[in-house]
Amino acid sequence: MSLKKINTVLSAAFILFILWFGTGFILDPETSVQGFGLPHPATGDGGGFLVVKGIRDVVLALVLGVLLVTGHRRALGWALLVESLAAYGDMATVLGHHGSVATALGVHCLTATVMAGNGLLILRETRKAAATAAPTARPVPQPV
C-alpha cells in the first residue's frame, strides 16, 4: 500500500473519529464527558461548555474533511499538525485539573501524536510535488 493511501485512510479515520466524538458532546454531553478524563464533569449551566467542545470538534473534523475531499493534501498536512494542538490542549486540561492520567496520555496525547505524525507524513508525501510546483525566477525587466 502506498504512503498516499495510508495517509488518506488515516486522515479519513481521524475525520470520522472527531466527528463521532464531537457529535456525542453535542447530542449527549452528560454521557460523553465521562470518557474525557476530567474528575468532576460540569454541572448545571456549566454543561453548555460540553456542547461548545462538541462544536469545536465537529468544526475541526469538517476542516480536515474539506481539505481531504478537495485534494489539498499539503494544506491537510499542515491542518493536521495544527489541529493536533487541540488534542494536546485537552491532555493538558485533563492533567491540570487532576483528571485521569491514563485518559490524558492514552487518549488525548496518543491522538495528538498520531495526528501530528499523519500531518508530517502527508507533508513528506507532498514535499516533492511542492518543490516542483515552486515558481521559477522571473527575468528582470530591462529598461527601454
mmCIF file of C-alpha atoms in Angstrom:
data_model
loop_
_atom_site.group_PDB
_atom_site.id
_atom_site.type_symbol
_atom_site.label_atom_id
_atom_site.label_comp_id
_atom_site.label_asym_id
_atom_site.label_seq_id
_atom_site.Cartn_x
_atom_site.Cartn_y
_atom_site.Cartn_z
ATOM 1 C CA MET A 1 0.000 0.000 0.000
ATOM 2 C CA SER A 2 1.418 3.411 -0.950
ATOM 3 C CA LEU A 3 2.188 6.173 1.534
ATOM 4 C CA LYS A 4 -0.541 8.300 -0.053
ATOM 5 C CA LYS A 5 -3.187 5.608 0.531
ATOM 6 C CA ILE A 6 -2.067 5.043 4.123
ATOM 7 C CA ASN A 7 -2.186 8.796 4.787
ATOM 8 C CA THR A 8 -5.624 9.064 3.189
ATOM 9 C CA VAL A 9 -7.071 6.191 5.223
ATOM 10 C CA LEU A 10 -5.550 7.530 8.445
ATOM 11 C CA SER A 11 -6.843 11.049 7.737
ATOM 12 C CA ALA A 12 -10.326 9.736 6.962
ATOM 13 C CA ALA A 13 -10.278 7.738 10.198
ATOM 14 C CA PHE A 14 -9.372 10.873 12.156
ATOM 15 C CA ILE A 15 -12.139 12.825 10.479
ATOM 16 C CA LEU A 16 -14.741 10.176 11.297
ATOM 17 C CA PHE A 17 -13.485 9.759 14.870
ATOM 18 C CA ILE A 18 -13.506 13.508 15.557
ATOM 19 C CA LEU A 19 -16.972 13.868 14.010
ATOM 20 C CA TRP A 20 -18.284 10.982 16.116
ATOM 21 C CA PHE A 21 -16.705 12.296 19.303
ATOM 22 C CA GLY A 22 -17.837 15.889 18.703
ATOM 23 C CA THR A 23 -21.373 14.874 17.795
ATOM 24 C CA GLY A 24 -21.576 12.891 21.024
ATOM 25 C CA PHE A 25 -20.742 16.006 23.029
ATOM 26 C CA ILE A 26 -23.435 17.960 21.187
ATOM 27 C CA LEU A 27 -26.205 15.342 21.386
ATOM 28 C CA ASP A 28 -25.449 13.718 24.747
ATOM 29 C CA PRO A 29 -22.875 15.781 26.682
ATOM 30 C CA GLU A 30 -23.511 14.136 30.057
ATOM 31 C CA THR A 31 -22.599 10.706 28.733
ATOM 32 C CA SER A 32 -19.699 11.865 26.553
ATOM 33 C CA VAL A 33 -17.937 13.788 29.306
ATOM 34 C CA GLN A 34 -17.366 10.592 31.283
ATOM 35 C CA GLY A 35 -14.786 9.468 28.717
ATOM 36 C CA PHE A 36 -12.984 12.816 28.557
ATOM 37 C CA GLY A 37 -10.943 12.203 31.695
ATOM 38 C CA LEU A 38 -11.884 15.084 33.998
ATOM 39 C CA PRO A 39 -12.659 14.129 37.604
ATOM 40 C CA HIS A 40 -15.680 16.437 38.014
ATOM 41 C CA PRO A 41 -17.833 16.924 34.927
ATOM 42 C CA ALA A 42 -19.553 20.281 34.526
ATOM 43 C CA THR A 43 -22.977 20.505 36.107
ATOM 44 C CA GLY A 44 -25.826 22.970 35.863
ATOM 45 C CA ASP A 45 -25.149 25.774 33.416
ATOM 46 C CA GLY A 46 -21.554 24.583 33.004
ATOM 47 C CA GLY A 47 -22.794 21.745 30.807
ATOM 48 C CA GLY A 48 -23.062 24.227 27.929
ATOM 49 C CA PHE A 49 -19.286 24.158 27.693
ATOM 50 C CA LEU A 50 -19.516 20.494 26.744
ATOM 51 C CA VAL A 51 -21.627 21.424 23.729
ATOM 52 C CA VAL A 52 -19.033 24.077 22.822
ATOM 53 C CA LYS A 53 -16.364 21.357 22.942
ATOM 54 C CA GLY A 54 -18.502 19.208 20.654
ATOM 55 C CA ILE A 55 -18.974 22.029 18.175
ATOM 56 C CA ARG A 56 -15.211 22.656 18.197
ATOM 57 C CA ASP A 57 -14.536 19.011 17.395
ATOM 58 C CA VAL A 58 -17.099 18.902 14.583
ATOM 59 C CA VAL A 59 -15.649 22.055 13.005
ATOM 60 C CA LEU A 60 -12.097 20.681 13.268
ATOM 61 C CA ALA A 61 -13.259 17.493 11.516
ATOM 62 C CA LEU A 62 -15.074 19.428 8.785
ATOM 63 C CA VAL A 63 -11.949 21.468 8.013
ATOM 64 C CA LEU A 64 -9.941 18.269 7.605
ATOM 65 C CA GLY A 65 -12.739 16.695 5.546
ATOM 66 C CA VAL A 66 -12.935 19.609 3.124
ATOM 67 C CA LEU A 67 -9.165 19.573 2.606
ATOM 68 C CA LEU A 68 -9.171 15.803 2.048
ATOM 69 C CA VAL A 69 -12.128 15.787 -0.360
ATOM 70 C CA THR A 70 -10.850 18.742 -2.393
ATOM 71 C CA GLY A 71 -7.390 17.224 -2.719
ATOM 72 C CA HIS A 72 -5.464 19.962 -0.890
ATOM 73 C CA ARG A 73 -3.120 17.434 0.639
ATOM 74 C CA ARG A 74 -0.319 19.803 1.654
ATOM 75 C CA ALA A 75 -2.814 22.042 3.463
ATOM 76 C CA LEU A 76 -4.294 18.882 5.030
ATOM 77 C CA GLY A 77 -0.870 18.007 6.425
ATOM 78 C CA TRP A 78 -0.468 21.452 7.956
ATOM 79 C CA ALA A 79 -4.026 21.401 9.330
ATOM 80 C CA LEU A 80 -3.437 18.023 10.990
ATOM 81 C CA LEU A 81 -0.303 19.404 12.634
ATOM 82 C CA VAL A 82 -2.090 22.499 13.899
ATOM 83 C CA GLU A 83 -5.230 20.664 14.973
ATOM 84 C CA SER A 84 -3.159 18.179 16.969
ATOM 85 C CA LEU A 85 -2.567 21.101 19.333
ATOM 86 C CA ALA A 86 -6.253 20.922 20.348
ATOM 87 C CA ALA A 87 -5.766 17.314 21.492
ATOM 88 C CA TYR A 88 -2.537 18.247 23.313
ATOM 89 C CA GLY A 89 -4.539 21.061 24.941
ATOM 90 C CA ASP A 90 -7.197 18.561 26.009
ATOM 91 C CA MET A 91 -4.432 16.431 27.533
ATOM 92 C CA ALA A 92 -3.029 19.417 29.416
ATOM 93 C CA THR A 93 -6.519 20.330 30.633
ATOM 94 C CA VAL A 94 -7.155 16.852 31.997
ATOM 95 C CA LEU A 95 -3.744 16.719 33.693
ATOM 96 C CA GLY A 96 -4.044 20.284 35.001
ATOM 97 C CA HIS A 97 -7.391 19.543 36.625
ATOM 98 C CA HIS A 98 -6.236 16.330 38.335
ATOM 99 C CA GLY A 99 -8.083 14.112 35.890
ATOM 100 C CA SER A 100 -7.258 10.628 34.720
ATOM 101 C CA VAL A 101 -3.607 10.367 33.726
ATOM 102 C CA ALA A 102 -4.409 7.219 31.746
ATOM 103 C CA THR A 103 -7.046 9.062 29.690
ATOM 104 C CA ALA A 104 -4.850 12.134 29.276
ATOM 105 C CA LEU A 105 -1.964 10.098 27.907
ATOM 106 C CA GLY A 106 -3.768 7.107 26.393
ATOM 107 C CA VAL A 107 -6.470 9.069 24.592
ATOM 108 C CA HIS A 108 -5.571 12.741 24.186
ATOM 109 C CA CYS A 109 -1.773 12.525 23.917
ATOM 110 C CA LEU A 110 -1.874 9.429 21.719
ATOM 111 C CA THR A 111 -4.470 11.008 19.425
ATOM 112 C CA ALA A 112 -2.478 14.235 19.183
ATOM 113 C CA THR A 113 0.775 12.428 18.484
ATOM 114 C CA VAL A 114 -0.699 10.204 15.766
ATOM 115 C CA MET A 115 -2.435 13.253 14.202
ATOM 116 C CA ALA A 116 0.859 15.165 14.160
ATOM 117 C CA GLY A 117 2.628 12.127 12.703
ATOM 118 C CA ASN A 118 -0.031 11.805 9.999
ATOM 119 C CA GLY A 119 0.378 15.507 9.214
ATOM 120 C CA LEU A 120 4.155 15.129 8.932
ATOM 121 C CA LEU A 121 3.779 12.077 6.679
ATOM 122 C CA ILE A 122 1.430 13.999 4.386
ATOM 123 C CA LEU A 123 3.874 16.909 4.259
ATOM 124 C CA ARG A 124 6.650 14.450 3.407
ATOM 125 C CA GLU A 125 4.455 12.842 0.745
ATOM 126 C CA THR A 126 3.706 16.227 -0.845
ATOM 127 C CA ARG A 127 7.187 17.742 -0.451
ATOM 128 C CA LYS A 128 8.431 16.708 -3.888
ATOM 129 C CA ALA A 129 5.259 17.936 -5.602
ATOM 130 C CA ALA A 130 5.519 21.275 -3.767
ATOM 131 C CA ALA A 131 9.165 21.674 -4.791
ATOM 132 C CA THR A 132 8.440 21.046 -8.466
ATOM 133 C CA ALA A 133 5.469 23.411 -8.404
ATOM 134 C CA ALA A 134 7.505 26.242 -6.894
ATOM 135 C CA PRO A 135 7.582 29.267 -9.151
ATOM 136 C CA THR A 136 10.754 29.796 -11.100
ATOM 137 C CA ALA A 137 12.588 33.070 -11.018
ATOM 138 C CA ARG A 138 11.141 35.603 -13.426
ATOM 139 C CA PRO A 139 13.514 37.544 -15.632
ATOM 140 C CA VAL A 140 14.161 41.083 -14.512
ATOM 141 C CA PRO A 141 12.607 43.571 -16.950
ATOM 142 C CA GLN A 142 15.206 45.525 -18.872
ATOM 143 C CA PRO A 143 14.894 49.302 -19.161
ATOM 144 C CA VAL A 144 13.921 50.514 -22.600
#
